[in-house]
Short mmCIF file of C-alpha atoms in Angstrom, two decimals:
data_model
loop_
_atom_site.label_atom_id
_atom_site.label_comp_id
_atom_site.label_asym_id
_atom_site.label_seq_id
_atom_site.Cartn_x
_atom_site.Cartn_y
_atom_site.Cartn_z
CA MET A 1 87.40 164.50 134.02
CA SER A 2 89.32 166.02 136.97
CA ALA A 3 92.73 167.68 137.05
CA GLY A 4 95.30 168.35 139.73
CA PHE A 5 98.41 170.53 139.73
CA LEU A 6 101.06 170.83 142.45
CA LEU A 7 104.03 173.21 142.24
CA TYR A 8 107.18 172.85 144.35
CA ARG A 9 109.23 176.03 144.32
CA ASP A 10 113.04 175.82 144.23
CA THR A 11 112.96 172.03 143.92
CA TYR A 12 115.09 170.19 141.39
CA LEU A 13 114.94 166.49 140.60
CA ASP A 14 117.12 164.54 138.19
CA SER A 15 115.37 163.78 134.90
CA VAL A 16 115.43 160.04 135.58
CA VAL A 17 113.66 160.64 138.92
CA GLN A 18 111.14 162.89 137.16
CA LEU A 19 110.41 160.08 134.70
CA SER A 20 110.01 157.62 137.57
CA GLY A 21 107.42 159.88 139.18
CA THR A 22 105.60 160.33 135.88
CA ARG A 23 105.45 156.60 135.32
CA ALA A 24 104.16 155.98 138.84
CA MET A 25 101.29 158.41 138.29
CA ARG A 26 100.39 157.07 134.86
CA GLU A 27 100.22 153.53 136.21
CA VAL A 28 97.33 154.48 138.54
CA PRO A 29 94.08 153.13 136.98
CA GLY A 30 91.89 155.93 135.66
CA VAL A 31 94.72 158.37 134.88
CA ASP A 32 94.41 159.96 131.44
CA TRP A 33 97.61 162.06 131.48
CA ALA A 34 100.28 162.90 134.04
CA ALA A 35 103.75 164.38 134.36
CA VAL A 36 106.42 165.16 136.94
CA ALA A 37 108.74 167.74 135.38
CA MET A 38 110.64 170.97 135.79
CA ALA A 39 108.73 174.14 134.95
CA THR A 40 110.72 174.94 131.83
CA GLU A 41 109.10 177.02 129.09
CA ALA A 42 108.60 173.96 126.88
CA ASN A 43 107.06 171.92 129.70
CA LEU A 44 104.69 174.74 130.66
CA GLU A 45 103.61 175.05 127.03
CA THR A 46 102.84 171.32 127.08
CA LEU A 47 100.76 171.77 130.25
CA GLU A 48 98.72 174.51 128.63
CA LYS A 49 98.14 172.34 125.54
CA GLU A 50 96.92 169.59 127.87
CA GLY A 51 94.29 171.96 129.27
CA PHE A 52 95.84 172.98 132.60
CA ASP A 53 95.22 176.53 133.87
CA PRO A 54 98.33 178.78 133.51
CA ALA A 55 97.32 180.60 136.69
CA GLY A 56 98.57 177.57 138.59
CA TRP A 57 102.19 178.21 137.63
CA ALA A 58 102.36 182.00 137.59
CA GLY A 59 105.95 183.06 138.19
CA ALA A 60 107.30 179.50 137.95
CA GLY A 61 110.63 178.84 136.28
CA PRO A 62 113.04 176.03 135.40
CA GLY A 63 114.14 175.71 139.04
CA ASP A 64 110.63 174.74 140.12
CA LEU A 65 109.04 171.26 139.96
CA PHE A 66 105.44 170.39 139.17
CA LEU A 67 103.20 167.32 139.43
CA ALA A 68 100.26 167.47 137.02
CA VAL A 69 97.59 164.83 136.47
CA ARG A 70 94.30 164.50 134.61
CA ALA A 71 92.09 161.58 135.58
CA ASP A 72 88.59 160.14 135.75
CA SER A 73 87.82 161.59 139.18
CA ALA A 74 89.16 163.68 142.01
CA GLU A 75 89.87 160.49 143.97
CA VAL A 76 92.03 159.14 141.15
CA VAL A 77 93.84 162.48 140.89
CA GLU A 78 94.67 162.32 144.60
CA ALA A 79 95.85 158.70 144.34
CA ALA A 80 98.05 159.56 141.37
CA GLN A 81 99.58 162.54 143.15
CA ASP A 82 100.35 160.33 146.14
CA ALA A 83 102.05 157.81 143.83
CA GLY A 84 104.01 160.55 142.09
CA ARG A 85 105.22 162.07 145.36
CA ALA A 86 106.21 158.65 146.69
CA ALA A 87 108.29 157.90 143.58
CA ALA A 88 109.82 161.35 143.22
CA PHE A 89 110.52 162.07 146.89
CA SER A 90 111.49 158.66 148.23
CA PRO A 91 112.96 158.83 151.75
CA ARG A 92 116.69 159.37 151.97
CA GLU A 93 118.81 156.69 153.56
CA ALA A 94 119.66 157.37 157.17
CA THR A 95 123.25 157.72 158.31
CA THR A 96 124.82 155.43 160.89
CA THR A 97 123.58 157.85 163.52
CA GLY A 98 120.01 157.19 162.39
CA VAL A 99 119.56 160.80 161.23
CA ALA A 100 118.74 161.43 157.57
CA GLU A 101 121.54 163.45 155.98
CA PRO A 102 120.45 166.23 153.61
CA ASP A 103 121.47 165.92 150.00
CA PRO A 104 124.52 167.95 148.98
CA ARG A 105 123.46 171.09 147.10
CA THR A 106 126.67 171.59 145.12
CA LEU A 107 129.19 169.39 143.38
CA ALA A 108 131.87 170.54 145.81
CA GLU A 109 129.76 169.35 148.74
CA ALA A 110 129.22 165.99 147.05
CA VAL A 111 132.94 165.49 146.39
CA ALA A 112 133.78 166.49 149.96
CA ARG A 113 131.34 163.90 151.27
CA GLN A 114 132.63 161.16 148.95
CA ALA A 115 136.25 162.00 148.22
CA SER A 116 136.93 158.72 146.38
CA SER A 117 134.56 159.67 143.51
CA ASN A 118 136.10 159.75 140.04
CA VAL A 119 133.01 160.21 137.81
CA ALA A 120 130.26 162.82 137.90
CA VAL A 121 126.89 162.32 136.21
CA VAL A 122 125.51 165.70 135.14
CA SER A 123 121.77 165.76 134.52
CA VAL A 124 120.53 169.33 134.80
CA PRO A 125 118.77 171.63 132.29
CA GLY A 126 121.02 172.34 129.32
CA ASP A 127 121.49 176.01 130.23
CA TYR A 128 123.32 174.97 133.42
CA ALA A 129 125.01 171.78 132.24
CA ALA A 130 128.22 173.33 130.90
CA LEU A 131 128.96 175.13 134.19
CA GLU A 132 128.40 171.96 136.23
CA THR A 133 130.60 169.97 133.86
CA HIS A 134 133.41 172.54 134.09
CA GLN A 135 133.19 172.30 137.89
CA ALA A 136 133.40 168.50 137.70
CA LEU A 137 136.46 168.69 135.47
CA GLY A 138 138.02 171.14 137.90
CA ALA A 139 137.44 168.60 140.67
CA GLY A 140 139.40 165.99 138.72
CA LEU A 141 136.37 163.94 137.60
CA ASP A 142 135.40 162.30 134.36
CA VAL A 143 131.86 163.29 133.35
CA LEU A 144 128.82 161.55 131.94
CA LEU A 145 126.89 164.53 130.58
CA PHE A 146 123.34 163.18 130.42
CA SER A 147 121.82 166.61 129.69
CA ASP A 148 120.53 167.58 126.27
CA ASN A 149 120.33 171.11 124.80
CA VAL A 150 123.99 171.92 125.41
CA SER A 151 125.26 174.29 122.72
CA LEU A 152 127.87 173.16 120.21
CA HIS A 153 130.12 176.00 121.41
CA ASP A 154 129.94 174.73 124.99
CA GLU A 155 130.54 171.13 123.93
CA ILE A 156 133.70 172.08 122.02
CA ALA A 157 134.99 174.14 124.96
CA LEU A 158 134.28 171.36 127.46
CA LYS A 159 135.91 168.66 125.38
CA THR A 160 138.94 170.79 124.53
CA ARG A 161 139.51 171.36 128.23
CA ALA A 162 138.83 167.72 129.10
CA ALA A 163 141.27 166.46 126.47
CA GLY A 164 143.97 168.69 127.92
CA LEU A 165 143.29 167.25 131.36
CA GLY A 166 143.13 163.66 130.12
CA ARG A 167 139.51 163.46 131.30
CA LEU A 168 136.43 162.15 129.53
CA VAL A 169 133.33 164.19 128.86
CA MET A 170 130.81 161.63 127.67
CA GLY A 171 127.99 163.52 125.99
CA PRO A 172 126.09 165.80 125.89
CA GLY A 173 123.03 163.61 125.57
CA ALA A 174 125.02 160.53 126.58
CA GLY A 175 122.49 158.19 128.12
CA THR A 176 124.60 155.02 128.17
CA ALA A 177 127.94 154.10 129.71
CA MET A 178 129.57 151.24 131.59
CA LEU A 179 132.90 151.86 133.26
CA GLY A 180 134.33 148.64 134.56
CA ARG A 181 131.13 146.87 135.57
CA THR A 182 129.43 150.04 136.80
CA CYS A 183 126.39 150.92 134.67
CA LEU A 184 125.51 154.58 134.18
CA GLY A 185 122.23 155.74 132.65
CA PHE A 186 120.55 153.18 130.38
CA ALA A 187 122.83 150.15 130.35
CA ASN A 188 122.78 146.36 130.26
CA VAL A 189 124.30 143.94 132.75
CA VAL A 190 127.18 142.00 131.20
CA ALA A 191 128.85 138.92 132.65
CA PRO A 192 132.20 139.12 134.48
CA LEU A 193 135.23 138.82 132.22
CA THR A 194 136.17 135.59 134.00
CA ASP A 195 133.03 134.01 132.50
CA ARG A 196 133.83 135.11 128.94
CA VAL A 197 136.49 134.54 126.26
CA GLY A 198 138.18 137.71 125.05
CA ALA A 199 137.37 141.26 126.13
CA VAL A 200 136.17 144.20 124.05
CA GLY A 201 135.95 147.91 124.79
CA VAL A 202 133.06 149.78 123.15
CA VAL A 203 133.35 153.41 122.09
CA ALA A 204 130.07 154.77 120.79
CA ALA A 205 128.59 157.99 119.46
CA ALA A 206 125.21 156.24 119.68
CA GLY A 207 123.38 155.18 122.86
CA THR A 208 121.26 152.20 121.88
CA GLY A 209 123.96 151.29 119.37
CA ALA A 210 126.34 150.86 122.29
CA GLN A 211 123.75 148.79 124.15
CA GLU A 212 123.11 146.60 121.12
CA VAL A 213 126.73 145.64 120.47
CA ALA A 214 127.51 145.17 124.18
CA ALA A 215 124.47 142.91 124.60
CA LEU A 216 125.27 140.89 121.47
CA LEU A 217 128.88 140.37 122.53
CA ASP A 218 127.78 139.29 125.99
CA ARG A 219 125.18 136.87 124.61
CA TRP A 220 127.76 135.44 122.19
CA GLY A 221 130.25 134.72 124.96
CA VAL A 222 132.63 137.69 124.67
CA GLY A 223 133.53 139.96 127.58
CA VAL A 224 132.97 143.72 127.61
CA THR A 225 135.44 145.84 129.59
CA HIS A 226 133.96 149.33 129.18
CA VAL A 227 131.28 151.17 127.22
CA VAL A 228 132.09 154.84 126.64
CA GLY A 229 129.35 157.02 125.15
CA LEU A 230 130.66 160.04 123.29
CA GLY A 231 127.47 161.94 122.47
CA GLY A 232 126.14 162.16 118.95
CA ARG A 233 128.28 165.11 117.78
CA ASP A 234 131.75 164.05 118.92
CA LEU A 235 132.75 162.43 115.62
CA GLY A 236 131.43 165.32 113.54
CA ALA A 237 133.72 167.77 111.75
CA ARG A 238 133.00 170.69 114.10
CA VAL A 239 133.70 168.89 117.39
CA GLY A 240 136.48 166.86 115.81
CA GLY A 241 136.46 163.66 117.86
CA PRO A 242 138.54 164.63 120.94
CA MET A 243 136.74 162.22 123.26
CA GLY A 244 136.68 159.49 120.62
CA ARG A 245 140.47 159.70 120.31
CA LEU A 246 140.96 159.74 124.08
CA ALA A 247 138.62 156.78 124.63
CA VAL A 248 140.23 154.64 121.91
CA ARG A 249 143.73 155.55 123.07
CA THR A 250 142.87 154.68 126.67
CA MET A 251 141.31 151.34 125.75
CA ALA A 252 144.25 150.48 123.50
CA ALA A 253 146.55 150.97 126.49
CA ASP A 254 144.37 148.79 128.72
CA PRO A 255 145.91 145.30 129.01
CA ALA A 256 142.48 143.83 129.80
CA THR A 257 141.07 144.95 126.42
CA ASP A 258 141.76 142.65 123.46
CA ALA A 259 139.83 144.61 120.81
CA ILE A 260 137.89 147.85 120.36
CA LEU A 261 134.48 148.29 118.74
CA LEU A 262 133.68 151.81 117.51
CA VAL A 263 129.99 152.52 116.88
CA SER A 264 128.50 155.54 115.13
CA LYS A 265 126.05 156.85 112.60
CA PRO A 266 128.06 158.19 109.63
CA PRO A 267 130.89 160.28 111.13
CA ASP A 268 133.09 162.79 109.40
CA PRO A 269 135.52 160.50 107.51
CA ASP A 270 138.64 162.45 108.45
CA VAL A 271 137.63 162.56 112.11
CA ALA A 272 136.91 158.83 112.03
CA ARG A 273 140.37 158.15 110.58
CA SER A 274 142.00 160.17 113.36
CA VAL A 275 140.03 158.22 115.98
CA VAL A 276 140.75 154.71 114.69
CA ALA A 277 144.45 155.59 114.30
CA GLU A 278 144.66 155.83 118.10
CA ALA A 279 144.12 152.07 118.38
CA GLY A 280 147.67 151.35 117.25
CA ASP A 281 148.21 147.58 117.26
CA THR A 282 144.96 146.84 119.08
CA PRO A 283 142.38 145.36 116.67
CA LEU A 284 139.54 147.79 115.99
CA VAL A 285 136.20 147.22 114.29
CA ALA A 286 134.27 150.29 113.12
CA ALA A 287 130.51 149.74 112.86
CA LEU A 288 129.66 152.94 111.00
CA ILE A 289 125.97 152.53 110.26
CA GLY A 290 125.21 153.20 106.61
CA MET A 291 128.61 154.73 105.83
CA ASP A 292 129.82 153.60 102.42
CA GLU A 293 133.03 155.63 102.20
CA PRO A 294 135.95 153.43 103.28
CA LEU A 295 138.45 154.62 105.85
CA ASP A 296 141.34 154.29 103.39
CA GLY A 297 144.69 153.58 104.90
CA ALA A 298 143.32 152.82 108.34
CA SER A 299 144.09 149.43 109.87
CA VAL A 300 140.47 148.77 110.70
CA VAL A 301 137.64 146.38 109.87
CA GLN A 302 134.74 148.55 108.70
CA VAL A 303 131.13 147.30 108.57
CA PRO A 304 127.74 149.02 108.02
CA THR A 305 125.53 147.59 110.79
CA LEU A 306 125.65 146.82 114.50
CA GLU A 307 125.09 143.11 113.91
CA ALA A 308 128.00 143.02 111.48
CA GLY A 309 130.15 144.90 113.98
CA ALA A 310 129.62 142.34 116.73
CA LEU A 311 130.24 139.48 114.28
CA ALA A 312 133.43 141.13 113.00
CA VAL A 313 134.78 141.48 116.54
CA LEU A 314 134.36 137.73 117.01
CA GLY A 315 136.35 137.30 113.81
CA VAL A 316 139.30 139.45 114.92
CA LEU A 317 139.33 137.56 118.22
CA GLY A 318 139.54 134.29 116.33
CA ARG A 319 136.19 133.04 117.59
CA GLY A 320 133.54 131.25 115.59
CA ALA A 321 130.56 133.47 114.76
CA PRO A 322 126.92 132.46 115.29
CA ASP A 323 124.38 132.78 112.49
CA PRO A 324 121.86 135.42 113.64
CA SER A 325 119.46 134.32 110.90
CA ALA A 326 119.30 130.68 112.04
CA GLY A 327 115.70 129.46 111.96
CA LEU A 328 114.36 132.85 110.91
CA ARG A 329 113.44 131.85 107.37
CA ALA A 330 111.03 129.20 108.65
CA ARG A 331 109.40 131.68 111.04
CA VAL A 332 108.96 134.17 108.20
CA GLU A 333 107.46 131.49 105.96
CA THR A 334 104.88 130.77 108.66
CA ALA A 335 104.15 134.49 109.04
CA ILE A 336 103.42 135.02 105.34
CA ALA A 337 101.51 131.79 104.77
CA ASP A 338 98.05 133.32 105.21
CA LEU A 339 98.90 137.04 105.06
CA ASP A 340 96.33 139.09 103.16
CA PRO A 341 97.79 140.13 99.76
CA GLY A 342 96.77 143.74 100.40
CA ARG A 343 99.24 143.97 103.29
CA THR A 344 102.52 145.20 101.79
CA LEU A 345 103.92 147.91 104.08
CA VAL A 346 106.47 148.00 106.92
CA ARG A 347 106.07 150.30 109.90
CA GLY A 348 108.83 150.60 112.50
CA LEU A 349 108.02 151.95 115.98
CA TYR A 350 111.37 152.42 117.73
CA SER A 351 112.40 153.50 121.21
CA GLY A 352 116.11 153.47 120.31
CA GLY A 353 117.28 156.19 117.94
CA THR A 354 120.30 154.26 116.67
CA LEU A 355 118.23 151.14 116.10
CA CYS A 356 115.74 153.20 114.11
CA TYR A 357 118.57 154.63 112.01
CA GLU A 358 120.00 151.16 111.36
CA SER A 359 116.55 149.95 110.36
CA LEU A 360 116.23 152.82 107.87
CA VAL A 361 119.56 151.83 106.31
CA VAL A 362 118.63 148.15 106.08
CA LEU A 363 115.06 148.64 104.87
CA SER A 364 115.91 151.30 102.29
CA ARG A 365 118.38 148.95 100.62
CA VAL A 366 115.77 146.21 100.41
CA LEU A 367 112.46 148.04 100.01
CA GLY A 368 113.41 151.42 98.58
CA PRO A 369 112.38 154.76 100.16
CA VAL A 370 111.44 154.66 103.85
CA TRP A 371 109.94 157.76 105.50
CA SER A 372 110.82 158.87 109.02
CA ASN A 373 110.97 161.69 111.55
CA THR A 374 114.75 161.04 111.45
CA PRO A 375 115.15 160.28 107.72
CA LEU A 376 118.28 159.30 105.85
CA ASP A 377 117.28 161.95 103.28
CA LYS A 378 115.42 165.12 104.30
CA ALA A 379 113.11 164.60 101.33
CA LEU A 380 111.75 161.53 103.15
CA ALA A 381 110.69 163.36 106.32
CA VAL A 382 107.22 162.56 107.67
CA PRO A 383 104.34 163.10 107.08
CA ALA A 384 104.62 160.35 104.51
CA PRO A 385 102.43 159.88 101.45
CA ALA A 386 99.80 157.16 101.59
CA SER A 387 101.00 153.58 101.17
CA SER A 388 104.57 154.30 102.27
CA HIS A 389 107.05 152.42 104.43
CA VAL A 390 107.66 154.40 107.65
CA CYS A 391 110.02 154.06 110.63
CA LEU A 392 109.62 156.39 113.60
CA ASP A 393 112.04 157.16 116.41
CA LEU A 394 109.54 157.69 119.23
CA GLY A 395 112.31 158.80 121.57
CA GLU A 396 112.71 162.07 119.67
CA GLU A 397 111.65 165.32 121.32
CA GLU A 398 108.42 165.72 119.35
CA TYR A 399 107.14 162.50 120.93
CA THR A 400 108.55 162.91 124.45
CA GLN A 401 107.57 166.47 125.40
CA GLY A 402 105.52 166.16 128.57
CA ARG A 403 105.75 162.37 128.69
CA PRO A 404 108.40 159.75 129.51
CA HIS A 405 110.78 158.23 127.00
CA PRO A 406 109.30 155.06 125.43
CA MET A 407 112.05 152.93 126.98
CA ILE A 408 110.67 153.96 130.36
CA ASP A 409 106.96 154.04 129.57
CA PRO A 410 105.49 152.07 126.62
CA GLU A 411 102.29 154.16 126.56
CA ALA A 412 103.36 156.33 123.61
CA ARG A 413 104.16 153.27 121.54
CA LEU A 414 100.88 151.61 122.43
CA GLU A 415 99.00 154.46 120.77
CA HIS A 416 101.03 154.09 117.56
CA LEU A 417 100.89 150.30 117.76
CA ARG A 418 97.09 150.32 117.86
CA ALA A 419 96.91 152.75 114.94
CA GLN A 420 99.33 150.81 112.73
CA GLY A 421 97.77 147.49 113.69
CA ALA A 422 94.42 148.75 112.43
CA ASP A 423 95.85 149.73 109.01
CA PRO A 424 94.88 147.02 106.46
CA GLU A 425 97.89 147.88 104.28
CA VAL A 426 100.49 147.15 106.98
CA ALA A 427 102.17 143.76 106.61
CA ALA A 428 104.69 143.99 109.47
CA ILE A 429 105.25 146.27 112.43
CA VAL A 430 108.77 146.31 113.90
CA LEU A 431 109.32 146.93 117.62
CA ASP A 432 112.58 147.20 119.54
CA VAL A 433 112.29 146.36 123.24
CA VAL A 434 115.23 147.63 125.29
CA LEU A 435 115.96 146.00 128.64
CA GLY A 436 118.47 146.90 131.36
CA TYR A 437 118.88 149.58 133.99
CA GLY A 438 116.65 152.60 133.42
CA ALA A 439 114.18 150.73 131.20
CA HIS A 440 110.61 149.72 132.05
CA PRO A 441 110.53 146.76 134.48
CA ASP A 442 108.25 144.66 132.23
CA PRO A 443 107.86 146.05 128.69
CA ALA A 444 106.43 142.77 127.39
CA GLY A 445 103.71 142.99 130.03
CA GLU A 446 102.64 146.31 128.47
CA LEU A 447 103.14 145.55 124.77
CA ALA A 448 102.60 141.84 124.16
CA GLY A 449 98.82 141.94 124.62
CA GLU A 450 98.37 144.51 121.86
CA CYS A 451 100.79 142.57 119.66
CA ALA A 452 98.63 139.45 120.11
CA ARG A 453 95.52 141.41 119.07
CA ILE A 454 97.25 142.65 115.92
CA VAL A 455 98.35 139.13 114.96
CA ALA A 456 94.85 137.80 115.62
CA GLY A 457 93.49 140.54 113.34
CA GLY A 458 95.69 139.51 110.42
CA GLY A 459 98.77 141.71 110.90
CA ARG A 460 102.30 140.66 111.80
CA VAL A 461 104.64 142.01 114.49
CA VAL A 462 108.42 141.55 114.45
CA VAL A 463 110.12 142.13 117.81
CA TYR A 464 113.75 142.43 118.80
CA VAL A 465 114.51 142.31 122.53
CA LEU A 466 117.80 144.08 123.31
CA GLY A 467 119.16 142.71 126.55
CA THR A 468 121.36 140.22 128.39
CA GLU A 469 120.76 137.32 130.74
CA GLY A 470 121.81 139.55 133.64
CA ASP A 471 119.25 142.29 133.00
CA PRO A 472 116.62 142.68 135.74
CA GLN A 473 113.66 142.21 133.37
CA GLY A 474 114.79 138.70 132.35
CA LEU A 475 115.75 138.39 128.67
CA GLU A 476 114.20 134.98 128.07
CA ASP A 477 110.99 135.86 129.93
CA GLN A 478 110.56 138.93 127.74
CA ARG A 479 111.28 137.03 124.53
CA ARG A 480 108.89 134.26 125.53
CA ALA A 481 106.04 136.70 126.15
CA PHE A 482 106.33 138.06 122.60
CA LEU A 483 106.66 134.58 121.10
CA ASP A 484 103.52 133.53 122.97
CA ALA A 485 101.78 136.58 121.49
CA GLY A 486 102.50 135.26 117.99
CA CYS A 487 105.32 137.70 117.17
CA VAL A 488 108.38 136.92 115.06
CA VAL A 489 111.26 137.40 117.53
CA THR A 490 114.75 137.94 116.08
CA GLU A 491 118.33 137.68 117.36
CA THR A 492 119.48 141.17 116.39
CA ALA A 493 117.95 144.55 115.57
CA ALA A 494 119.16 144.48 111.96
CA ARG A 495 117.66 141.02 111.57
CA ALA A 496 114.26 142.37 112.70
CA ALA A 497 114.28 144.90 109.87
CA LEU A 498 115.19 142.19 107.36
CA ALA A 499 112.46 139.88 108.69
CA ALA A 500 109.87 142.66 108.31
CA ALA A 501 111.03 143.33 104.75
CA ALA A 502 110.85 139.60 103.99
CA ILE A 503 107.25 139.48 105.22
CA ALA A 504 106.23 142.57 103.25
CA ARG A 505 107.84 141.23 100.06
CA ARG A 506 106.70 137.61 100.65
CA ASP A 507 110.36 136.62 100.14
CA PRO A 508 111.75 134.59 103.08
CA ALA A 509 115.26 134.69 101.59
CA ILE A 510 115.55 138.35 102.56
CA ALA A 511 115.62 137.32 106.22
CA GLU A 512 118.89 135.45 105.60
CA LEU A 513 120.78 138.25 103.85
CA GLY A 514 124.23 138.70 105.27
CA ALA A 515 124.25 135.61 107.48
CA SER A 516 128.05 135.94 107.47
CA GLY A 517 128.47 139.69 106.99
CA TRP A 518 125.42 141.74 106.05
CA ALA A 519 125.42 142.65 102.39
CA PRO A 520 122.06 142.79 100.60
#
């Protein structure tokens, strides 16, 4: 085994570009491990754990970039480094004079070069993110704050200032937004409003939750005007919902928006009431995943899953709702027909944190306790006892240190998929496959082969593909690849969890629960 390490002093790359470089290196045949990343303390610790010599990064800090690769041979190392450099340092577009223009080094330089800008995307290490966001607000910009590890104190200060300016700070940790038809971060391509009936604005304190409802609405013929990501803490008691209120108020005043869909894991009830009150006379549906406490006195339709939220929006718009369970019972019956009686467990391997959380809510109400790295109850935190139901959010930090997010690179899930597929007690493995901008260009090409091997070996795989017809990966092509692999493919993420539970319990009726408003 050979290793290579390159350090670029005083070189910063956006995290999405870093992930692109990492993926390019890992796709080179013969590569065992690789990363393009900033030399933060956590990343350097990961390098040392992977066996790289600390002497190679002596004196390096978070403003320095490294390319590290471990491979079968020195030739493969060199090829991987070439691929990583090509992806990370792609040539800049030339100006009309034919001379490449250097990148702006400050936000002020960027605004001066493109004075019509009205949104800044901030994706720098968390220690620097608050300062950059304050500068963007001072320049009159709304902000998508992609960065994680921003302190609660800084978030409150940023959002208090933004609210006073009438500006949005989406985040921190906001990976999804669509303003007009402009996608930011991880986002799906929705059809023009002229091709749809009705128009909905999405306000979400949950990234893949926002993607799920936007994709469902688009697939069911409803237009989507905007998707505003709030960050996971905005609707909590300490932050208090300032951006949630501003986003709902702004969408309610937008004549192009007929209804609003609010998406969140359980928020603070009082904060949620203050947010939905901003809708005024505009119909609002609150998909508050797993929240049982009603928003008393609020003029709002409240539902506990993302699927139910999209269906409820169709209802308030006066449109007929599809049945997301149509045909699923028959597919489940086929899946359990010759399933070994010793297979009784469900294992969820998720790339989307919100989809994992929704699955925990659904499965726990049908199967009982479900263990997780992001559990509903801290007593159910992994490691789980033997013979337990388990759902993992593989996008959490413990699984992504030193490697790309599973939406970008399926490799981390393949390892877990092989392990769970080999467990003779596992009846059904659940996978979410997220399409759209930022996601892997062909996730089915990476995952479907292993799914087929699991099915051939006696296990079952339930797959939900989150995407739209406009997504670059091709929604139907991705779905077809998993169907051809023998998987049970569902219409919604919640329906995938129910199908897996139905297989584990040998009860096809479970797959049809809540066909007109989820309520096991």
